[in-house]
PDB file of C-alpha atoms in Angstrom:
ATOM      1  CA  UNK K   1     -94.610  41.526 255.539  1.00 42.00           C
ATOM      2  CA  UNK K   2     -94.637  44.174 252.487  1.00 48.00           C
ATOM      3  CA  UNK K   3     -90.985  42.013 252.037  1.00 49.00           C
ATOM      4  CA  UNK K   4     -92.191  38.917 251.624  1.00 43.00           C
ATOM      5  CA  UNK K   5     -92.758  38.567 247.974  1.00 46.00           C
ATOM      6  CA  UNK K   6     -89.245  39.190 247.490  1.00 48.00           C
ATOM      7  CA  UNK K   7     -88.597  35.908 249.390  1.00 46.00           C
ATOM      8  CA  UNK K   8     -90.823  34.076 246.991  1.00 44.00           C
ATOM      9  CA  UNK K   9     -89.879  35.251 243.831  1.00 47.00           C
ATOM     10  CA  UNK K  10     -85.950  35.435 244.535  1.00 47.00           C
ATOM     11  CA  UNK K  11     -84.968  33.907 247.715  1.00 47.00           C
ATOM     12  CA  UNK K  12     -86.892  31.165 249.160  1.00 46.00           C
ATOM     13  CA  UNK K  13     -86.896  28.700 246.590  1.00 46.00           C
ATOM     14  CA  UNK K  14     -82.829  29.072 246.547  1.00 47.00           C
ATOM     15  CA  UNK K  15     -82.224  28.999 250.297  1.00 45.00           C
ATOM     16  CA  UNK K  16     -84.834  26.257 251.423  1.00 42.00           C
ATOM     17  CA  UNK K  17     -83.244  22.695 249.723  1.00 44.00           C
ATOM     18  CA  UNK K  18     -83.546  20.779 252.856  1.00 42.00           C
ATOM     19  CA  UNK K  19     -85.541  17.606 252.480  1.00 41.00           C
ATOM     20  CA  UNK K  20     -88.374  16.807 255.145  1.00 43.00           C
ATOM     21  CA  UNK K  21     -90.448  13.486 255.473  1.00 45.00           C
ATOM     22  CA  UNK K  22     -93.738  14.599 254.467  1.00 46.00           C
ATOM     23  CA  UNK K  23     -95.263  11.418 253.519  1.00 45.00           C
ATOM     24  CA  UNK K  24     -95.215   8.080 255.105  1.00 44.00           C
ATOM     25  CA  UNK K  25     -96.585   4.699 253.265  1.00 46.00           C
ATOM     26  CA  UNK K  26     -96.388   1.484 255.347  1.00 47.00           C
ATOM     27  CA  UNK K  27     -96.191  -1.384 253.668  1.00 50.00           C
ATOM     28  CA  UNK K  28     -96.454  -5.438 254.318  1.00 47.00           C
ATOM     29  CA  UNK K  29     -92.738  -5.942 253.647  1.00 52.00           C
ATOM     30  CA  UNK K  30     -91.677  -2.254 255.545  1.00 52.00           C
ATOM     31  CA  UNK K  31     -92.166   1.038 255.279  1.00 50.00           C
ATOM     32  CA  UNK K  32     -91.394   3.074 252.482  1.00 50.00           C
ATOM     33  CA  UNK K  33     -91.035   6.755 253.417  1.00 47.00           C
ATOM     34  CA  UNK K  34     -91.468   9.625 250.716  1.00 46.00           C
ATOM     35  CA  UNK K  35     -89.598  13.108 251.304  1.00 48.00           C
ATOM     36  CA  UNK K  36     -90.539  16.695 250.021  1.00 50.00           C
ATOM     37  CA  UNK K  37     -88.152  19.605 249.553  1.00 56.00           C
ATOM     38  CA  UNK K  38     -88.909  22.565 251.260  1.00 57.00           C
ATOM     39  CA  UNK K  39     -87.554  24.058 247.656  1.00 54.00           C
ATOM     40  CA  UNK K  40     -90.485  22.526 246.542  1.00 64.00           C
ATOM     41  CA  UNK K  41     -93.234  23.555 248.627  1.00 66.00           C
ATOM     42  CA  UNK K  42     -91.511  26.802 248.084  1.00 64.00           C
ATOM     43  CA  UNK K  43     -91.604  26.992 244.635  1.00 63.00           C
ATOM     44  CA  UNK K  44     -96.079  25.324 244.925  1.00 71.00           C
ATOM     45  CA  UNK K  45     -96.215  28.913 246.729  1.00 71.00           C
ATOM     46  CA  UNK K  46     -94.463  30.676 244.635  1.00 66.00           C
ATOM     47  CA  UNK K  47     -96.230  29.507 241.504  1.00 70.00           C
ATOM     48  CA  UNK K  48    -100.058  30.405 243.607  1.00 74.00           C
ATOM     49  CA  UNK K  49     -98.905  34.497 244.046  1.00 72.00           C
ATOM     50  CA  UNK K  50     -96.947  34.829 240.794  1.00 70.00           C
ATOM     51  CA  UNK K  51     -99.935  35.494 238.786  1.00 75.00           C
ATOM     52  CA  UNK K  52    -100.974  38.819 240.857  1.00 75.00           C
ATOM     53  CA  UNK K  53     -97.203  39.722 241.224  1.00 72.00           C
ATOM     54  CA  UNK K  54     -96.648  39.546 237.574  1.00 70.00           C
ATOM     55  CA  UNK K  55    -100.085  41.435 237.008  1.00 77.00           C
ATOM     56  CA  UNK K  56     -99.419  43.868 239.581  1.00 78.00           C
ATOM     57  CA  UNK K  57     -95.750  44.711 239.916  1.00 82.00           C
ATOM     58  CA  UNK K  58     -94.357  45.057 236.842  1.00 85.00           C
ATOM     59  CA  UNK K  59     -95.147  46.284 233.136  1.00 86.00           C
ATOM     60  CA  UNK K  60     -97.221  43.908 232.354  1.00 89.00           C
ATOM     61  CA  UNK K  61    -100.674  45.766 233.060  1.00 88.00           C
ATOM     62  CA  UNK K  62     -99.533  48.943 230.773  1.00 90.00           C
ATOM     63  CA  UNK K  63     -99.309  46.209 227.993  1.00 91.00           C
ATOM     64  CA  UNK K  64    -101.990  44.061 227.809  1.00 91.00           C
ATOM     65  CA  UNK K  65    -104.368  47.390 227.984  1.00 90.00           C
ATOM     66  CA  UNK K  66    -102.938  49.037 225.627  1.00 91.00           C
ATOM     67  CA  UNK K  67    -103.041  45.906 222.801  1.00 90.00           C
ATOM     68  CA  UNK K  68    -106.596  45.322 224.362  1.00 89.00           C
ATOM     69  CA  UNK K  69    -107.344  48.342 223.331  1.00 89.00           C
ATOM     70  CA  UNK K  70    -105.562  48.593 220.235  1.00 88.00           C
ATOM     71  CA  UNK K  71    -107.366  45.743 218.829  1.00 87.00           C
ATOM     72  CA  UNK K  72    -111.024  47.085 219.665  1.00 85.00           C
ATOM     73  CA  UNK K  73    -109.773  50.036 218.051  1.00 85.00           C
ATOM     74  CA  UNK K  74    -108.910  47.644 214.304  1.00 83.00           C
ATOM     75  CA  UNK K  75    -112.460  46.544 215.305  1.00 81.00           C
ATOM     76  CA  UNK K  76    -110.648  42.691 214.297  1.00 80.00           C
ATOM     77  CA  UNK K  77    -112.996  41.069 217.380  1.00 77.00           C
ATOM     78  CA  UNK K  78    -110.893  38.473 218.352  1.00 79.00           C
ATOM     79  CA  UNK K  79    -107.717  39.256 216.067  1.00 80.00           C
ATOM     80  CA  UNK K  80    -104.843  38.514 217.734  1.00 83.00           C
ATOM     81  CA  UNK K  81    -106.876  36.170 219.822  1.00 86.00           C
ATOM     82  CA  UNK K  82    -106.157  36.390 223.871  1.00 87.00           C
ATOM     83  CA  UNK K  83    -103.500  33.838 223.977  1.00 89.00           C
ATOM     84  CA  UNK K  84    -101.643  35.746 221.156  1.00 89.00           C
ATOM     85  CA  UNK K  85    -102.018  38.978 223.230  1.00 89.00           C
ATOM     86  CA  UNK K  86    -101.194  38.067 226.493  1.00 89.00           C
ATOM     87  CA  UNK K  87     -97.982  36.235 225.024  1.00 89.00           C
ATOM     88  CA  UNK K  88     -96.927  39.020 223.368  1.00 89.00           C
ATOM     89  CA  UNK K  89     -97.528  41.216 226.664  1.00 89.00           C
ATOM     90  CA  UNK K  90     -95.464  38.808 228.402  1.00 88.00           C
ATOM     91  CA  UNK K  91     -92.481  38.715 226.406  1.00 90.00           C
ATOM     92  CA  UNK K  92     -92.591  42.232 226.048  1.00 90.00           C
ATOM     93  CA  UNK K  93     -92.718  42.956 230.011  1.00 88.00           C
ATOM     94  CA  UNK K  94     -89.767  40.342 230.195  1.00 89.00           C
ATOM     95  CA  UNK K  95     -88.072  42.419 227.804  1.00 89.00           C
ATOM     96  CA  UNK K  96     -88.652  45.502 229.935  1.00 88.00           C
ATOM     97  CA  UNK K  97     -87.940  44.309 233.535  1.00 86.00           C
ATOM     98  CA  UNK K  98     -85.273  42.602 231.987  1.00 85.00           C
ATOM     99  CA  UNK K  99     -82.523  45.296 233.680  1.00 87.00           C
ATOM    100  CA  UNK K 100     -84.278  45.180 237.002  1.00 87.00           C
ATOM    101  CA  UNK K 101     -84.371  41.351 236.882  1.00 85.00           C
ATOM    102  CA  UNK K 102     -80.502  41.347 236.076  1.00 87.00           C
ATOM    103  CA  UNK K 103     -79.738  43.944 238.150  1.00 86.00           C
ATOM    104  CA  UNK K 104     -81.687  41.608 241.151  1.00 84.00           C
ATOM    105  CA  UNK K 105     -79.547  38.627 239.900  1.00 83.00           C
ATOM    106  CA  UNK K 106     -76.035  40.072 240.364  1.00 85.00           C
ATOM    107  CA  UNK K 107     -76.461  42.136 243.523  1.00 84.00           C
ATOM    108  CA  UNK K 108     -78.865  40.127 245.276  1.00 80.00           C
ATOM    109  CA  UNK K 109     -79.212  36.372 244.443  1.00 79.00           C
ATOM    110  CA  UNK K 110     -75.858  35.813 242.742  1.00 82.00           C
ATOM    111  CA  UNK K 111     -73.875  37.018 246.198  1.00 81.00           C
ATOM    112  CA  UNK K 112     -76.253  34.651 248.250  1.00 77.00           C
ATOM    113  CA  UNK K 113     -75.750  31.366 246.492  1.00 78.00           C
ATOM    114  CA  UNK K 114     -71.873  32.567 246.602  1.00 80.00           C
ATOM    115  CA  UNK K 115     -72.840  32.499 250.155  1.00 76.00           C
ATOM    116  CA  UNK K 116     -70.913  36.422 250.455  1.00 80.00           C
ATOM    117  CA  UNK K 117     -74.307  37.607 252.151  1.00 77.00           C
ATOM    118  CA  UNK K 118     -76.739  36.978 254.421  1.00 78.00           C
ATOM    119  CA  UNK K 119     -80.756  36.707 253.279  1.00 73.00           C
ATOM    120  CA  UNK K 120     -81.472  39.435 255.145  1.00 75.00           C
ATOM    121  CA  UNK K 121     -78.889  41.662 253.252  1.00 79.00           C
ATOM    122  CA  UNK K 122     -80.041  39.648 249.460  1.00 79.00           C
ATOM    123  CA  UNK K 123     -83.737  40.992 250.484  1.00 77.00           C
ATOM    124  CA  UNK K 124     -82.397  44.593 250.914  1.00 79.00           C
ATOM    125  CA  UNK K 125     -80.511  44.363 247.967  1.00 81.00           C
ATOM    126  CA  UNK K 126     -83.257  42.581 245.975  1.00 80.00           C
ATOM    127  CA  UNK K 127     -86.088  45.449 246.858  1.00 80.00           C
ATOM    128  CA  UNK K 128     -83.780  48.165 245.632  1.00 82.00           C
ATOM    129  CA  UNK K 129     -83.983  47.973 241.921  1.00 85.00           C
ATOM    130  CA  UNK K 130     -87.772  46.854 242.025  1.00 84.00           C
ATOM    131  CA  UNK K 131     -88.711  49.691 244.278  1.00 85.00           C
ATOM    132  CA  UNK K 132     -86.877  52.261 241.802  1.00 85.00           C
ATOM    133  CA  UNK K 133     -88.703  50.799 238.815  1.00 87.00           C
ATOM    134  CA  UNK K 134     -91.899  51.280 240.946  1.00 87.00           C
ATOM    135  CA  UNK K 135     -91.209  54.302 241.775  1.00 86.00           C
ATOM    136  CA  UNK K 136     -90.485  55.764 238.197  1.00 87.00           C
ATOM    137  CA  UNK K 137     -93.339  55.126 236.791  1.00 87.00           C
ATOM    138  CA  UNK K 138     -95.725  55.741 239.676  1.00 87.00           C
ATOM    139  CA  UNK K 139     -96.829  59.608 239.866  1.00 87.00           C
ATOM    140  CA  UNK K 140     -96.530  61.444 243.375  1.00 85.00           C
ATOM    141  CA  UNK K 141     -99.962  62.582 243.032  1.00 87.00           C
ATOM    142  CA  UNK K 142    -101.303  58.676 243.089  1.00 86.00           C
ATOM    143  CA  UNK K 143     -98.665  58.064 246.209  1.00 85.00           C
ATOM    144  CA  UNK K 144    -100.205  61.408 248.011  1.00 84.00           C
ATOM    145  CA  UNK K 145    -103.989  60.010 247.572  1.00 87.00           C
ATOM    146  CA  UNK K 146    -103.176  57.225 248.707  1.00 87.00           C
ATOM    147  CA  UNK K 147    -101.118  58.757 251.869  1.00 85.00           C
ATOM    148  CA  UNK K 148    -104.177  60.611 252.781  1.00 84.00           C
ATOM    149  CA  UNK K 149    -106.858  57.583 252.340  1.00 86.00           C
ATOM    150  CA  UNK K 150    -104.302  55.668 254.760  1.00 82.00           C
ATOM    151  CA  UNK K 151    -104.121  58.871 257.105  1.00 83.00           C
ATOM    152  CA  UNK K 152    -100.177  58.664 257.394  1.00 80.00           C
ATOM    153  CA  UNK K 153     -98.149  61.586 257.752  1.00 78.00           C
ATOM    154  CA  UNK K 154     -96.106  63.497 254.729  1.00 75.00           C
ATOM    155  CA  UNK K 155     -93.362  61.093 253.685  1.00 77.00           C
ATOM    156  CA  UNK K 156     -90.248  62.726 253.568  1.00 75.00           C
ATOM    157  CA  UNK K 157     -88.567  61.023 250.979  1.00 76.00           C
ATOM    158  CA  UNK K 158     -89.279  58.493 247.928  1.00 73.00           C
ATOM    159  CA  UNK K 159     -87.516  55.542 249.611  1.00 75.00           C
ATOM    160  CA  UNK K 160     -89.737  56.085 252.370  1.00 78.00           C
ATOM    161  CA  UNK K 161     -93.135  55.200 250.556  1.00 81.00           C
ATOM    162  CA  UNK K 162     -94.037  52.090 252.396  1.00 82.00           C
ATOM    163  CA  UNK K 163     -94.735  49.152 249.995  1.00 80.00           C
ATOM    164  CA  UNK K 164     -98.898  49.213 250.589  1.00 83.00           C
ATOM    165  CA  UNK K 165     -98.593  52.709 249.269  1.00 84.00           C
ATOM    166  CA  UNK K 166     -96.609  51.820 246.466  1.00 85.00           C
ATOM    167  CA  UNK K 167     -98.244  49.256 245.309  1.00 85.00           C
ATOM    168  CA  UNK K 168    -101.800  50.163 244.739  1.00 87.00           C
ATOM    169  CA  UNK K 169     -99.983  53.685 243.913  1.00 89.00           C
ATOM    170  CA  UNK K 170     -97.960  52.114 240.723  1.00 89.00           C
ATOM    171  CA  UNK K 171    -101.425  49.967 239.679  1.00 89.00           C
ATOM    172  CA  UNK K 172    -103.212  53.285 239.664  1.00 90.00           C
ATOM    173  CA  UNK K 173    -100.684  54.687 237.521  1.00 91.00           C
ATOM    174  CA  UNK K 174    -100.101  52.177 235.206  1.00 90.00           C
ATOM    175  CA  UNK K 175    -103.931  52.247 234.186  1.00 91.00           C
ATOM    176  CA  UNK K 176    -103.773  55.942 233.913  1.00 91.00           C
ATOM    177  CA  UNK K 177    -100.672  55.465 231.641  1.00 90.00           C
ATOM    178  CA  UNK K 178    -102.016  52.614 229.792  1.00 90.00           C
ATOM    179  CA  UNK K 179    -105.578  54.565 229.329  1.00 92.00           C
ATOM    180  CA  UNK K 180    -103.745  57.914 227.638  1.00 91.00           C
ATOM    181  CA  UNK K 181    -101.553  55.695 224.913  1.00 90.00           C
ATOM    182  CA  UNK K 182    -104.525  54.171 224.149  1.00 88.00           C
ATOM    183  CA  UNK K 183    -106.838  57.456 223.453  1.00 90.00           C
ATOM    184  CA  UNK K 184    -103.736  58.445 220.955  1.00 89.00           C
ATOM    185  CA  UNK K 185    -104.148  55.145 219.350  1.00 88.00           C
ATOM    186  CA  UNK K 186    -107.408  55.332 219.164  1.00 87.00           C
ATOM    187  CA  UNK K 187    -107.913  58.820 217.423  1.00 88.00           C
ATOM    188  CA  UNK K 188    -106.761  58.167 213.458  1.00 86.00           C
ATOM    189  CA  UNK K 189    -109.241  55.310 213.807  1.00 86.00           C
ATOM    190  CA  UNK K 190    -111.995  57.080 215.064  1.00 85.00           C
ATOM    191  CA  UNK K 191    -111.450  59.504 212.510  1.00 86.00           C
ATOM    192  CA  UNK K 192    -111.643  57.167 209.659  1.00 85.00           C
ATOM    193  CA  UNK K 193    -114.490  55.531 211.136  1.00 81.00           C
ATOM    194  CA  UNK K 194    -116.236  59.327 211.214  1.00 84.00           C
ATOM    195  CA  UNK K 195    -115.413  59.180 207.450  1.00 84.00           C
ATOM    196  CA  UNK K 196    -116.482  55.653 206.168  1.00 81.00           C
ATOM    197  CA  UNK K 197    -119.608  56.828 208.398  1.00 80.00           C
ATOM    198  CA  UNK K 198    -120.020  60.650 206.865  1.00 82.00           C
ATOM    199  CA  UNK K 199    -119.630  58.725 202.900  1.00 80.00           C
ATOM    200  CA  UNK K 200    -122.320  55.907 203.204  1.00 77.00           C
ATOM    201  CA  UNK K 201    -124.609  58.337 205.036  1.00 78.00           C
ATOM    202  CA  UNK K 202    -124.137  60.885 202.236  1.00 78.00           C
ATOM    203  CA  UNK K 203    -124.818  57.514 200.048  1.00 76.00           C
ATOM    204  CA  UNK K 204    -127.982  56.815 201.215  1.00 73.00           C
ATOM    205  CA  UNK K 205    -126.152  53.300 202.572  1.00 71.00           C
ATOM    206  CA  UNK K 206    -127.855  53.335 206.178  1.00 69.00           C
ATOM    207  CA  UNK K 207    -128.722  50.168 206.281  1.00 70.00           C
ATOM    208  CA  UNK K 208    -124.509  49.011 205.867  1.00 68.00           C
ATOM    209  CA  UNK K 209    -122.561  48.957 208.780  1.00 70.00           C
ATOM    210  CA  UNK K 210    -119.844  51.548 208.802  1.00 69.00           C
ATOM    211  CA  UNK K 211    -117.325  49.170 210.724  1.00 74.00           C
ATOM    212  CA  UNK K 212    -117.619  46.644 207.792  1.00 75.00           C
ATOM    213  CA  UNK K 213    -116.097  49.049 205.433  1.00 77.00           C
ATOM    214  CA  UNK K 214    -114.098  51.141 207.558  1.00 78.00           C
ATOM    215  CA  UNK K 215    -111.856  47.940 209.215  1.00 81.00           C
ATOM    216  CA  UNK K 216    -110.078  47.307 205.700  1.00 82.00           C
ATOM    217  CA  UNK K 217    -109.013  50.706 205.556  1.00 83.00           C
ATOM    218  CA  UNK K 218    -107.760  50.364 209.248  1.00 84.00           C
ATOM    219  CA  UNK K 219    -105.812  47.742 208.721  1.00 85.00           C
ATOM    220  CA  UNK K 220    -104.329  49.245 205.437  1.00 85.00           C
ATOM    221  CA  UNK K 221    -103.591  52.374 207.611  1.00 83.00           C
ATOM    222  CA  UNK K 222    -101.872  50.392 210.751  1.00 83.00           C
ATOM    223  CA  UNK K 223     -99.611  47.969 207.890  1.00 86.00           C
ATOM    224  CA  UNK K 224     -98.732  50.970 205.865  1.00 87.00           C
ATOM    225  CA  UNK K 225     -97.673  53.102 209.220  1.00 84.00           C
ATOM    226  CA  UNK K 226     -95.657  49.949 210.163  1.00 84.00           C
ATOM    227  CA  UNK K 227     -98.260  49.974 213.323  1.00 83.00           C
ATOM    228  CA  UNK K 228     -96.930  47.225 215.082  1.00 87.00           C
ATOM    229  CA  UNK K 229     -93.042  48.237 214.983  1.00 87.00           C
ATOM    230  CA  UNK K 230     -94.732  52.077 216.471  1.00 87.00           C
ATOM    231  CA  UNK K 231     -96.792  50.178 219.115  1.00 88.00           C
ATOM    232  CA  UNK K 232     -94.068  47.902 220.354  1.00 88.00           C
ATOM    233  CA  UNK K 233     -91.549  50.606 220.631  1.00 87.00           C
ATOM    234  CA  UNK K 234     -93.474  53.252 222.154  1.00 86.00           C
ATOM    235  CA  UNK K 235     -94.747  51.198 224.861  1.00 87.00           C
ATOM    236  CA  UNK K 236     -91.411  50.038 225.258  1.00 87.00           C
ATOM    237  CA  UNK K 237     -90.148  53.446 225.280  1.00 86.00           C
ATOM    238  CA  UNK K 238     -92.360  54.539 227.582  1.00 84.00           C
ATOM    239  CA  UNK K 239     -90.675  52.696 230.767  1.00 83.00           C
ATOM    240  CA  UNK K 240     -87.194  54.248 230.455  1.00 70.00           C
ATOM    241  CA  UNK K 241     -86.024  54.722 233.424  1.00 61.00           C
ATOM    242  CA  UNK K 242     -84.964  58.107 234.277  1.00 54.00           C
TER     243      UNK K 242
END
């Protein structure tokens, strides 16, 4: 079962181009019949769990934290607004998984269509690169918690981690990654906050709110630090693979 989402995303819709009758309409005059591809009811599935895959299974979670938290940290409110955010999260977790994804292409679905393997084999092949980018990123102390919640025995070996491990094994991960890059973020703005804070205090200004004053001095800080170019690369940077 843990192999099934491999079907969806990179076999199914490829293998299953038969046409069934689905839908019949009688008419007066005869009967007009209406087919459906099983490519297509393939691809209405695939479209339902894509969502949580794409959430779950890749770099996207690491990425959307981190510029949540990024922007609460500006204290901008809704600048970049959500839609901004999540496309630049996207984009930037295609860029990412953009090996894996190729590397899935050649040796899996490529030598399928070619018809050189069977889907049995272009699953195998296809959970390879995904399960190394899983397991790269996902620490052996999250796999071992979860080992013992599950009360399995010691796995020997990294390619033995069964995928329900995994899984909720890289999430955990991923939000304990996400959660430090932010706190390193967030530090030079805390500390100017702390400052704008410490002056209109010292000013007898207590009625002014500190993150009125302080958020032009942010954003001077992130533009002049090239903030963006830092963010994007680092959490980039941050998925090499080993």
């Amino acid at each position: 079962m843990h192999k099934l989402w491999i079907v969806l995303i990179f076999i199914a819709p490829q293998a299953l181009g038969n046409a069934l009758p689905m839908v019949t309409v009688t008419e007066q005059a005869g009967a007009t019949q209406y087919s459906l591809t099983l490519q297509l009811l393939a691809l209405m599935t695939l479209l339902s769990v894509l969502p949580a895959m794409l959430l779950g299974l890749t770099s996207f979670v690491r990425i959307i934290i981190v510029l949540s938290l990024l922007r609460q940290a500006l204290g901008t409110m809704q600048t970049p607004p959500n839609t901004v955010l999540l496309g630049i999260a996207l984009f930037l977790t295609f860029f990412v998984m953009g090996p894996v994804f190729t590397d899935v292409y050649n040796n899996a679905i490529l030598p399928f269509l070619n018809e050189e393997i069977a889907i049995e084999a272009a699953i195998a092949a296809a959970e390879i690169p995904i399960r190394g980018f899983m397991l790269n990123q996902t620490r052996q102390e999250d796999i071992a918690m979860f080992v013992e919640i599950a009360n399995m025995e010691a796995i020997s070996s990294p390619e033995a981690v069964p995928f329900q491990i995994l899984a909720p094994a890289f999430i955990t991960s991923e939000l304990k990654s996400a959660f430090i890059i932010a706190f390193m973020i967030y530090i030079p703005f805390v500390v100017i906050d702390l400052i704008v804070a410490s002056v209109l205090m010292s000013m007898g200004m207590m009625m002014l709110s500190p993150m009125m004053i302080s958020m032009p001095f942010k954003l001077m800080l992130f533009v002049l630090v090239d903030g963006w170019s830092l963010i994007m690369g680092s959490l980039a940077a941050s998925f090499a693979m080993p």
